[in-house]
Amino acid sequence: MSTKELYTKGARVWIKDPQTVWKPASVTTDFDGKSLPIEDEAGNAHTISIKEDADLPPLRNPEILIGENDLTSLSYLHEPAVLHNLEVRFVDRNEIYTYCGIVLVAINPYYNLQIYNNDTIMAYRGQNMGDLDPHIYAVSEEAFKLMERDNTNQSIIVSGESGAGKTVSAKYSMRYFASVGGTGETETQVERRVMASSPIMEAIGNAKTTRNDNSSRFGKYIEIDFSKSFHIIGASMRTYLLEKSRVVFQANDERNYHIFYQMCAAREEKELLGLSLSESDDFIYTNQGNNPNIDNVDDVAEFGKTHEALKQLGFNDGDIGSIYKIMAAILHLGNVKISPGSGRGDSETSTVRDEDASLPVVASLLEVDEKLLRQWLCNKKVVARNDSYVTPLKAAEASQARDALAKCIYSNLFDWIVFQINKALKTSHKVNKFIGVLDIYGFETFEINSFEQFCINYANEKLQQQFNQHVFKLEQEEYIKEGIEWKMIDFYDNQPCIDLIESKLGVLALLDEECRVPKGSDKSWVDKLYDKCKNWDHFSKPRLSQTAFVVRHFADKVEYECDGFLHKNRDTVMEEQVVILKASKNKLVSDLFISEGPDTLGAPPARGGKLPPPSAAGNKKAHKKTVGSQFRDSLNLLMDNLNSTNPHYVRCIKPNDAKQAFMFDNTRAVQQLRACGVLETVRISAAGYPSRWTYQDFYVRYRVLCHSKDVKQGHYRKTCENIVARLIPDPDKYQFGKNKLFFRAGQVAYMEKLRSDKLKACGIMIQKNVKMWLYRKKYLRIQAATGTIQRWVRGHTARRKVTDIRRNRAAVKMQAVVREWLQLKRYQKMRKLAIGLQAQIRAWRARREYGEMRRNKAALTIQTRVRGWLQRKRYQKSLRMIVMAQSAVRRHFAKKELKKLKIEAKSVNHQRELNKGLENKIISLQQRLTEAKEESKSLRSKVEKGAELSGELVKFKKTEEESKIKGNKIKELEEELRSVKAELAHETDEKVDLVTEKVRSEEEWANAQVVHKEEIGKLKEELENSKKLVESSSQIDPEQVSRLESEKTAIHQEYEQERIAYQKLLKDFNRLEMANENLQDEVNILRGGNMHNRTISNVSMTSSIMGEEDMSLRVGEEESAYGSVSGRSSLVSTLDRRDRDRQLESLTVLPENGQQDVGLMMKLQGALKEAHREKEALERKLEDIENSVAGAERQSAEILKLQELEIENGKLREDMGKLRLSVANQGTGEAGENEAAREMADQFEAMQEELDRRRAECLQLKTVLANVQLSGTVESGEPSSLMSEAGSGHGSAPEAEELLLAYETQKNVIQQLQASLNQERERAVTVEKELRAEVEKVGNLNRDQQAVIQTNMNKAPSNQTEAYMQHELTRLTGENFDLREKIENLNDSVKRLKRQLKTYMKKLQESGVGNIGDMDERDPDSTESDQTLPVILKKEAEYLGMLEYSKDQEEKLLKSIITDLKPRVASQMLPGMPAYIVFMLIRHLDHINDDKNVRSLIQGGISHIKKTIKKRGQTDIELKTLWLSNTLRLLHCLKQ
């Protein structure tokens, strides 16, 4: 019977619910194949659309199976069935233990149950696991019994989240072993010591959290050792990942470790006198949670138990006193206040005040030197090669170092105590077998997950893998034992997630690698994760975070925040502080750091191990393992230990977060069931045959379904086979074992349905006849009694009805009279009151209106007089201001014109006469184009101003005087606009010629591209022809050819991916090298080297000088990063391919008969060697070409450029000083007066940019002239003779001489460029021919090899020969790909040179030089002697993007940038200009390491913005928008 047939009317199912996860429902109509109508228990109807079988809701189990003590015995095994069964047992029956196969599910009842006494222990002793109800004692008995019977080691793995009861379950398990495995006096003492270790470990390792009042903050594995007679003779303990951060920090409503609160509460005890203890609220390390108390817990009594346990385990009084001293010292160390220094640069230093009372107490308790401790709490020693020096720590860094010291002391003390406990529990007898109890943390996920949660979830991944494999193994063993046929069960394997964490390039490996980097950070580590782990399916990057990563664990996806990973993984303490503690007079303190505990986190190195020698802990810091490595090694050791034992599993479940007794929260429970593997066990069971019956039980239960002929007396199996074969037609739904009958999921429920239907039909038949007789007799008796009752009732009803009619009629008459009188009285009273009220209101309103009219008339008279007077005053004031502004502007322009005339009279005229001919012709078009752009820009601004003035004219038409002034101003602006438009039209006509030239050059470039494409097409056709020729010449099987082609394509793709990844790695390596060099420079500066004290003048000069060098360096970086032919990536890839080819040469191809084909091998190896030689020759030629291209371009213009830049910088400094002075003088007036000055400043900046550009071009031309003159006088003397001839013929015309000289110089430059271009073309053509010949030769070789291989394959085909052929094809394809890449790079270089030539030719055409085409036809050999001429490059200045200012100018700058800036003016600037200016100021301060002024500048800017918004921005939305956008822009710049 199929599963769909069970969805009939009345079938019970489970449906999803957002509150209770699952809720029960019933099917209302038979399933029709498309939809399923259902109705829940509340009566709500639902319809579920069914597209496939997986959409069908889960079926509910029969009532007989509800509450089973083993979940695997349920007929339907799925999540809602498991959840409901656990809820019924826990809530309805108060049973906290349930089996799930080999797993014991334990639910925390939050209530003390009386089920753990000695009587219960004796009841479970000797019983099998399923004989009694589920219990922790049953699992313990099973482990003990298997150890006795099979003589094998056992282990009990207890897991679950915090508050689920793991520690209690482990404690009761050890109590059971102590009870059943102890006899005699000696063993009794060992048992007491084993139980006495629990109070100590809870005191130093447990703490209160928001989820649990006694949460274990570490994992522990306890091995209980047994003798040959199976009596307890000893024990040992191993701990994992103590939460050290809790020592210095606790979240709200949490506590530190119990021992601190116990000591504070019992401070009056004699053992704690002299430790200066007080209330826990007085210590920073214990008052952060704000809730130091735990309900129903007495810390004083708990301290007494801890103290007695220490004595019982053999700790002497001296060691106990030292433990208390160290604990108290940690508390006092947290109260040591570290303050910033009081001198200059106070933010860089820190100190502990002399009046601090906690530091002397710490030094006294630890018995160390107080002076040294005070010094090294606030300083550190830096070692640089052979020298070392002391540097101060910031207050925050010193506080972190103090907390790290406290955590280190506590961790070492914890490990020492565990080691001492192991010494007390160890035995000198030979250990026969042991039972291990693992109490370890469960899967954790919080809002913010850090390093601790990562390690915890990593441990749970390993345990879950071991659990799945063990459950799968037991399931298969059951089937083999019963002798039934079975298929392999697929179970979830989390090995990929484990590999992601612990592989060579996994998370832990990358974390350790980043910890070894001196300047490693969490951000750089997470960036490496994004790059290296992006291909893992279990790793992903969150969308909204750059500092987190997501790992998909078996239970859920967890997002880990990278902050703190490196610090927690390093777990480093300052060497100097450790040295102080090593020198302590307290022996225990000294031992903690001289000979720390063993490397196995508190476990002994061997069962009878001793303390390690002192030198074992004296290793250097570089050899210290990280926390992650230690945890991984200890976890692998634990897994090896568990795999060597027979495991038993206990899964603890926390039923609710409110800690209420016997309250079951379905949402929380299902989360834990998914995380702890219970549902995985259910899934594995459901994949096989989960329902199992013995033949006798099945016959007793379902014999009602069989006929008498099917029953075989005394043969239960034969009878069951007849019953099952008749009821279940599909033989795959059941299997007959040796002793049991196995059913698939759902089949038992189906048979239960048939059984209930059969019994229901029989019951209905009996009930029908009995009910018929009973109901007929009852009907006759009722019919007689009914006639009598009806007669009496009808009479009584008629009499009562008449009486009611008479009473109603009398009552209606009385009500009418009374209501009439009441309404009349009410109306008369209301009418009188309304008339009086109206009279009073009308009189008051008349008086109020009369007074209002008088006041309005008086106010109008006053306003008329005042407004007239104000308008007259405003007009007079505006008139005076306009006259003053016009005077100031005219005076400024007059001074400027006078200065310009003076300068021109002195030097400009001479320079203009010298350069008038050549300069004007070369840059005239560029000047006009730039001027047209600037005038167009100014025109737009003036048009906008005209529109604004027009709007203002409409607003202020009320006053006649102002309208006249504005009208005149508008007329002047319109006249100026017309003149500007005329100039713009003139410039547009000139610009048309430039556009035509550009179109012509683009057409030439398009023609060149067409030619290049035709050449590419020809090459492709040749390649296709060669492929067709190869295919036609060979007779290889097409399937084999296609397979080889697909393998070749896959190898190509893999090779490309490896090459791209290697290039990225090389790029990162180059970037790290540059960062390393920058860091070395900063270190030199800090040691006292040259400081970069720059001013406005030398900043621009330095950036100009360094521009070309930086550009060349940047080009080199880009080539090496993106796989250029000259980069290191190509060289390394070539070397890799050589190694690969050498490996291929060393291969030996053996046929099936074992004899070598010598002829084939000799031919192939000879071809390979010839190809290697030719390839190396090509590589050498390619390197020569690259070296020739990368010529010396920076040899000629350095001296002239420096001189010219110094002169220009001096002029710029003078102009800038004058401009600042004028702005400062005008800025003292009102805001309106400063608009003209700002407009002038904008124009000045535009003019200054144009002047810089022109001067740069002039400087390049002068450099060319100087080099030409120098080469002419040294070599041939032609320019000098030309000048002499010109001078003799035109001595009276110096302009003609200079023009002729410039023309000859320009011709030489053009010839040099043309010659270099021709040479490059010839070289490119030569290389291209050689490469094509190489490709053709390789193709011929490939065809020959294919023919030889085909011949050999026809003789004796073998797998080795095919493999060799695949390798050869792969190698040849890779070489062809490299040759193509080289050709493409050469073509790119030719294109680049062509673009440069076209740029130069265009400039020469613009300067008036004709017949450029004739220069192309000259002999290139005639210009070889002119190769020393420099190439004219366009100047590309590199700016540092910083502004320097003095401290006294800060307020003026902020006032000009923020306070005085109006939205109307800001709209005409570059968007975000104020933010960029402030950012450049901050960059300069950061460049000179002036943190104090950076803070001052940022705070001042914030205060100015607040004042501006408060003063003017309450109603001005534009001002708010302006500073909101600029603030966001500044924040964005600072983040970058």
XYZ file of N, CA, C and O in Angstrom, residues 533-629:
388
model
N 38.995 31.024 0.979
C 37.927 30.064 1.322
C 36.646 30.304 0.549
O 35.608 29.740 0.898
N 36.694 31.152 -0.466
C 35.446 31.469 -1.170
C 34.903 30.275 -1.963
O 33.714 30.234 -2.284
N 35.769 29.306 -2.278
C 35.304 28.146 -3.058
C 34.688 27.053 -2.198
O 34.178 26.070 -2.731
N 34.778 27.172 -0.881
C 34.177 26.166 0.012
C 32.673 26.366 0.063
O 32.186 27.490 0.191
N 31.919 25.271 -0.011
C 30.458 25.363 0.060
C 29.984 25.772 1.446
O 28.914 26.375 1.578
N 30.751 25.436 2.478
C 30.333 25.735 3.849
C 30.813 27.104 4.313
O 30.633 27.449 5.483
N 31.407 27.885 3.434
C 31.907 29.219 3.807
C 31.222 30.257 2.928
O 31.024 30.045 1.734
N 30.844 31.371 3.528
C 30.228 32.460 2.779
C 30.526 33.787 3.468
O 30.945 33.824 4.630
N 30.296 34.838 2.720
C 30.539 36.200 3.211
C 29.202 36.891 3.413
O 28.353 36.879 2.532
N 28.977 37.495 4.580
C 27.694 38.187 4.792
C 27.562 39.399 3.882
O 28.550 40.007 3.470
N 26.340 39.731 3.574
C 26.100 40.832 2.640
C 26.421 42.191 3.238
O 26.968 43.045 2.567
N 26.108 42.413 4.505
C 26.158 43.748 5.096
C 27.338 43.926 6.023
O 27.322 44.815 6.876
N 28.358 43.112 5.929
C 29.498 43.234 6.836
C 30.771 42.905 6.093
O 30.806 42.010 5.249
N 31.833 43.652 6.406
C 33.160 43.392 5.861
C 34.092 42.800 6.912
O 35.277 42.606 6.638
N 33.598 42.582 8.135
C 34.448 42.084 9.222
C 33.918 40.776 9.795
O 34.261 40.426 10.906
N 33.102 40.062 9.058
C 32.515 38.815 9.572
C 32.532 37.772 8.465
O 32.724 38.085 7.281
N 32.370 36.519 8.853
C 32.266 35.421 7.903
C 31.275 34.413 8.458
O 31.018 34.344 9.660
N 30.694 33.616 7.550
C 29.620 32.679 7.902
C 30.110 31.266 7.597
O 30.657 31.010 6.531
N 29.920 30.374 8.570
C 30.243 28.950 8.404
C 28.951 28.163 8.551
O 28.203 28.348 9.512
N 28.679 27.293 7.597
C 27.464 26.460 7.640
C 27.798 25.168 8.368
O 28.371 24.238 7.806
N 27.438 25.130 9.663
C 27.680 23.943 10.471
C 26.546 22.934 10.258
O 25.555 23.204 9.560
N 26.686 21.772 10.901
C 25.662 20.740 10.744
C 24.341 21.173 11.364
O 23.277 20.728 10.936
N 24.385 22.048 12.369
C 23.161 22.457 13.053
C 22.548 23.709 12.448
O 21.336 23.800 12.298
N 23.384 24.680 12.072
C 22.849 25.949 11.599
C 24.007 26.754 11.023
O 25.180 26.436 11.224
N 23.653 27.824 10.300
C 24.656 28.782 9.846
C 24.992 29.741 10.981
O 24.087 30.228 11.657
N 26.270 29.990 11.183
C 26.726 30.856 12.268
C 27.599 31.948 11.665
O 28.520 31.663 10.891
N 27.295 33.187 12.032
C 28.100 34.337 11.578
C 29.066 34.729 12.687
O 28.639 35.056 13.795
N 30.360 34.674 12.385
C 31.405 34.982 13.350
C 31.966 36.371 13.068
O 32.275 36.704 11.920
N 32.080 37.179 14.125
C 32.688 38.508 14.026
C 34.187 38.364 14.281
O 34.604 37.792 15.289
N 35.009 38.891 13.358
C 36.455 38.636 13.415
C 37.159 39.443 14.492
O 38.334 39.204 14.769
N 36.475 40.421 15.100
C 37.133 41.270 16.087
C 37.595 40.425 17.284
O 36.801 39.754 17.931
N 38.883 40.455 17.581
C 39.432 39.763 18.738
C 39.959 38.377 18.450
O 40.522 37.741 19.347
N 39.799 37.852 17.235
C 40.260 36.500 16.932
C 41.772 36.384 17.103
O 42.265 35.443 17.729
N 42.531 37.346 16.533
C 43.985 37.247 16.598
C 44.479 37.390 18.023
O 45.381 36.673 18.462
N 43.887 38.340 18.778
C 44.331 38.552 20.154
C 44.078 37.310 21.001
O 44.938 36.878 21.777
N 42.906 36.689 20.845
C 42.583 35.506 21.636
C 43.385 34.293 21.176
O 43.707 33.421 21.987
N 43.701 34.229 19.906
C 44.469 33.087 19.416
C 45.936 33.193 19.830
O 46.576 32.187 20.129
N 46.488 34.414 19.833
C 47.886 34.572 20.270
C 48.013 34.306 21.758
O 48.915 33.622 22.203
N 47.089 34.928 22.539
C 47.091 34.738 23.991
C 48.481 35.072 24.560
O 49.078 34.284 25.297
N 48.978 36.242 24.177
C 50.339 36.626 24.568
C 50.318 37.548 25.782
O 49.371 38.311 25.990
N 51.359 37.437 26.558
C 51.581 38.307 27.717
C 52.968 38.919 27.559
O 53.883 38.289 27.011
N 53.129 40.152 28.018
C 54.413 40.840 27.889
C 55.502 40.071 28.622
O 55.321 39.625 29.757
N 56.641 39.917 27.948
C 57.764 39.160 28.502
C 58.224 39.741 29.829
O 58.575 39.012 30.756
N 58.237 41.068 29.925
C 58.773 41.706 31.125
C 57.900 41.382 32.338
O 58.409 41.175 33.453
N 56.567 41.357 32.137
C 55.679 41.023 33.255
C 55.875 39.570 33.689
O 55.848 39.266 34.880
N 56.092 38.679 32.714
C 56.329 37.276 33.059
C 57.641 37.130 33.825
O 57.751 36.344 34.775
N 58.658 37.902 33.440
C 59.948 37.854 34.138
C 59.784 38.274 35.596
O 60.387 37.700 36.513
N 58.953 39.300 35.829
C 58.706 39.739 37.209
C 58.089 38.613 38.022
O 58.493 38.354 39.167
N 57.091 37.927 37.434
C 56.418 36.851 38.167
C 57.336 35.644 38.357
O 57.234 34.934 39.356
N 58.234 35.398 37.410
C 59.191 34.313 37.594
C 60.119 34.573 38.770
O 60.576 33.633 39.429
N 60.395 35.852 39.022
C 61.283 36.212 40.124
C 60.549 36.344 41.452
O 61.108 36.863 42.426
N 59.291 35.903 41.520
C 58.515 36.043 42.749
C 59.113 35.171 43.863
O 59.654 34.086 43.619
N 58.981 35.664 45.076
C 59.432 34.908 46.235
C 58.445 33.806 46.607
O 58.780 32.921 47.396
N 57.228 33.904 46.088
C 56.223 32.870 46.310
C 56.523 31.711 45.360
O 56.554 31.876 44.138
N 56.762 30.535 45.929
C 57.178 29.402 45.115
C 56.114 29.021 44.089
O 56.433 28.700 42.950
N 54.847 29.059 44.482
C 53.788 28.670 43.551
C 53.702 29.652 42.388
O 53.568 29.252 41.228
N 53.785 30.953 42.662
C 53.729 31.950 41.586
C 54.889 31.738 40.630
O 54.744 31.791 39.399
N 56.066 31.530 41.175
C 57.240 31.306 40.329
C 57.090 30.032 39.508
O 57.427 30.005 38.314
N 56.549 28.955 40.115
C 56.398 27.697 39.386
C 55.373 27.806 38.263
O 55.482 27.112 37.246
N 54.370 28.669 38.447
C 53.353 28.800 37.412
C 53.944 29.277 36.091
O 53.416 28.958 35.011
N 55.015 30.056 36.156
C 55.578 30.628 34.930
C 56.935 30.037 34.565
O 57.370 30.166 33.434
N 57.621 29.417 35.532
C 58.890 28.763 35.189
C 58.624 27.380 34.632
O 59.144 26.981 33.604
N 57.782 26.610 35.302
C 57.396 25.281 34.797
C 55.892 25.208 34.809
O 55.278 24.796 35.781
N 55.295 25.711 33.717
C 53.843 25.696 33.624
C 53.365 24.264 33.478
O 54.153 23.333 33.350
N 52.055 24.100 33.458
C 51.486 22.768 33.304
C 51.835 22.174 31.961
O 52.448 22.795 31.107
N 51.512 20.936 31.705
C 51.829 20.279 30.434
C 51.063 20.903 29.292
O 50.163 21.699 29.478
N 51.439 20.498 28.110
C 50.875 21.108 26.920
C 49.492 20.591 26.572
O 48.908 21.016 25.594
N 48.960 19.674 27.318
C 47.669 19.086 26.987
C 46.529 19.697 27.769
O 45.570 19.044 28.116
N 46.648 21.008 28.087
C 45.563 21.752 28.729
C 45.130 21.115 30.034
O 43.959 20.874 30.289
N 46.029 20.821 30.864
C 45.679 20.352 32.201
C 45.749 18.874 32.368
O 45.627 18.374 33.470
N 45.927 18.104 31.292
C 45.999 16.654 31.421
C 47.438 16.226 31.603
O 48.356 16.867 31.145
N 47.672 15.145 32.276
C 49.051 14.670 32.452
C 49.604 14.171 31.140
O 48.866 13.697 30.284
N 50.923 14.266 30.930
C 51.506 13.784 29.673
C 51.369 12.290 29.499
O 51.320 11.803 28.403
N 51.345 11.558 30.571
C 51.100 10.108 30.520
C 50.417 9.729 31.814
O 50.248 10.530 32.721
N 49.986 8.427 31.891
C 49.234 8.046 33.088
C 50.083 8.127 34.322
O 49.609 8.464 35.383
N 51.328 7.838 34.231
C 52.202 7.939 35.394
C 53.190 9.063 35.238
O 54.275 9.025 35.793
N 52.848 10.094 34.460
C 53.788 11.160 34.136
C 54.106 12.020 35.324
O 53.403 12.107 36.303
N 55.251 12.685 35.204
C 55.684 13.619 36.237
C 55.644 15.021 35.676
O 55.331 15.257 34.519
N 55.977 15.978 36.513
C 56.039 17.360 36.042
C 57.122 17.491 34.984
O 58.181 16.886 35.096
N 56.892 18.267 33.932
C 57.904 18.420 32.900
C 59.082 19.196 33.442
O 58.961 19.937 34.406
N 60.262 19.046 32.860
C 61.421 19.792 33.332
C 61.242 21.270 33.088
O 60.454 21.686 32.249
N 61.951 22.099 33.839
C 61.788 23.547 33.684
C 62.085 24.029 32.293
O 61.530 25.012 31.848
N 62.987 23.387 31.589
C 63.334 23.860 30.251
C 62.204 23.664 29.254
O 62.195 24.266 28.204
N 61.264 22.779 29.578
C 60.166 22.539 28.643
C 59.307 23.762 28.475
O 58.742 23.997 27.427
N 59.171 24.553 29.539
C 58.357 25.762 29.456
C 59.187 26.971 29.117
O 58.662 28.068 29.021
N 60.454 26.847 28.989
C 61.302 27.987 28.703
C 61.543 28.191 27.232
O 62.541 28.784 26.844
N 60.700 27.638 26.381
C 60.885 27.821 24.950
C 60.705 29.276 24.593
O 60.072 30.050 25.298
N 61.241 29.603 23.451
C 61.103 30.971 23.002
C 59.665 31.244 22.601
O 58.882 30.359 22.338
N 59.389 32.549 22.494
C 58.017 32.946 22.187
C 57.603 32.503 20.781
O 56.453 32.208 20.526
N 58.608 32.435 19.891
C 58.284 32.084 18.520
C 57.806 30.649 18.388
O 57.114 30.298 17.449
N 58.201 29.781 19.337
C 57.835 28.370 19.259
C 56.557 28.058 20.025
O 56.180 26.900 20.123
N 55.945 29.063 20.608
C 54.731 28.815 21.391
C 53.554 28.578 20.447
O 53.336 29.320 19.498
N 52.800 27.548 20.734
C 51.644 27.243 19.918
C 50.517 28.223 20.205
O 50.361 28.686 21.330
N 49.723 28.505 19.162
C 48.562 29.342 19.364
C 47.458 28.549 20.053
O 47.493 27.315 20.129
N 46.473 29.280 20.553
C 45.355 28.623 21.240
C 44.610 27.709 20.274
O 44.204 26.597 20.622
N 44.421 28.172 19.026
C 43.728 27.340 18.052
C 44.471 26.053 17.755
O 43.865 24.983 17.646
N 45.809 26.130 17.623
C 46.589 24.917 17.354
C 46.530 23.952 18.533
O 46.380 22.738 18.359
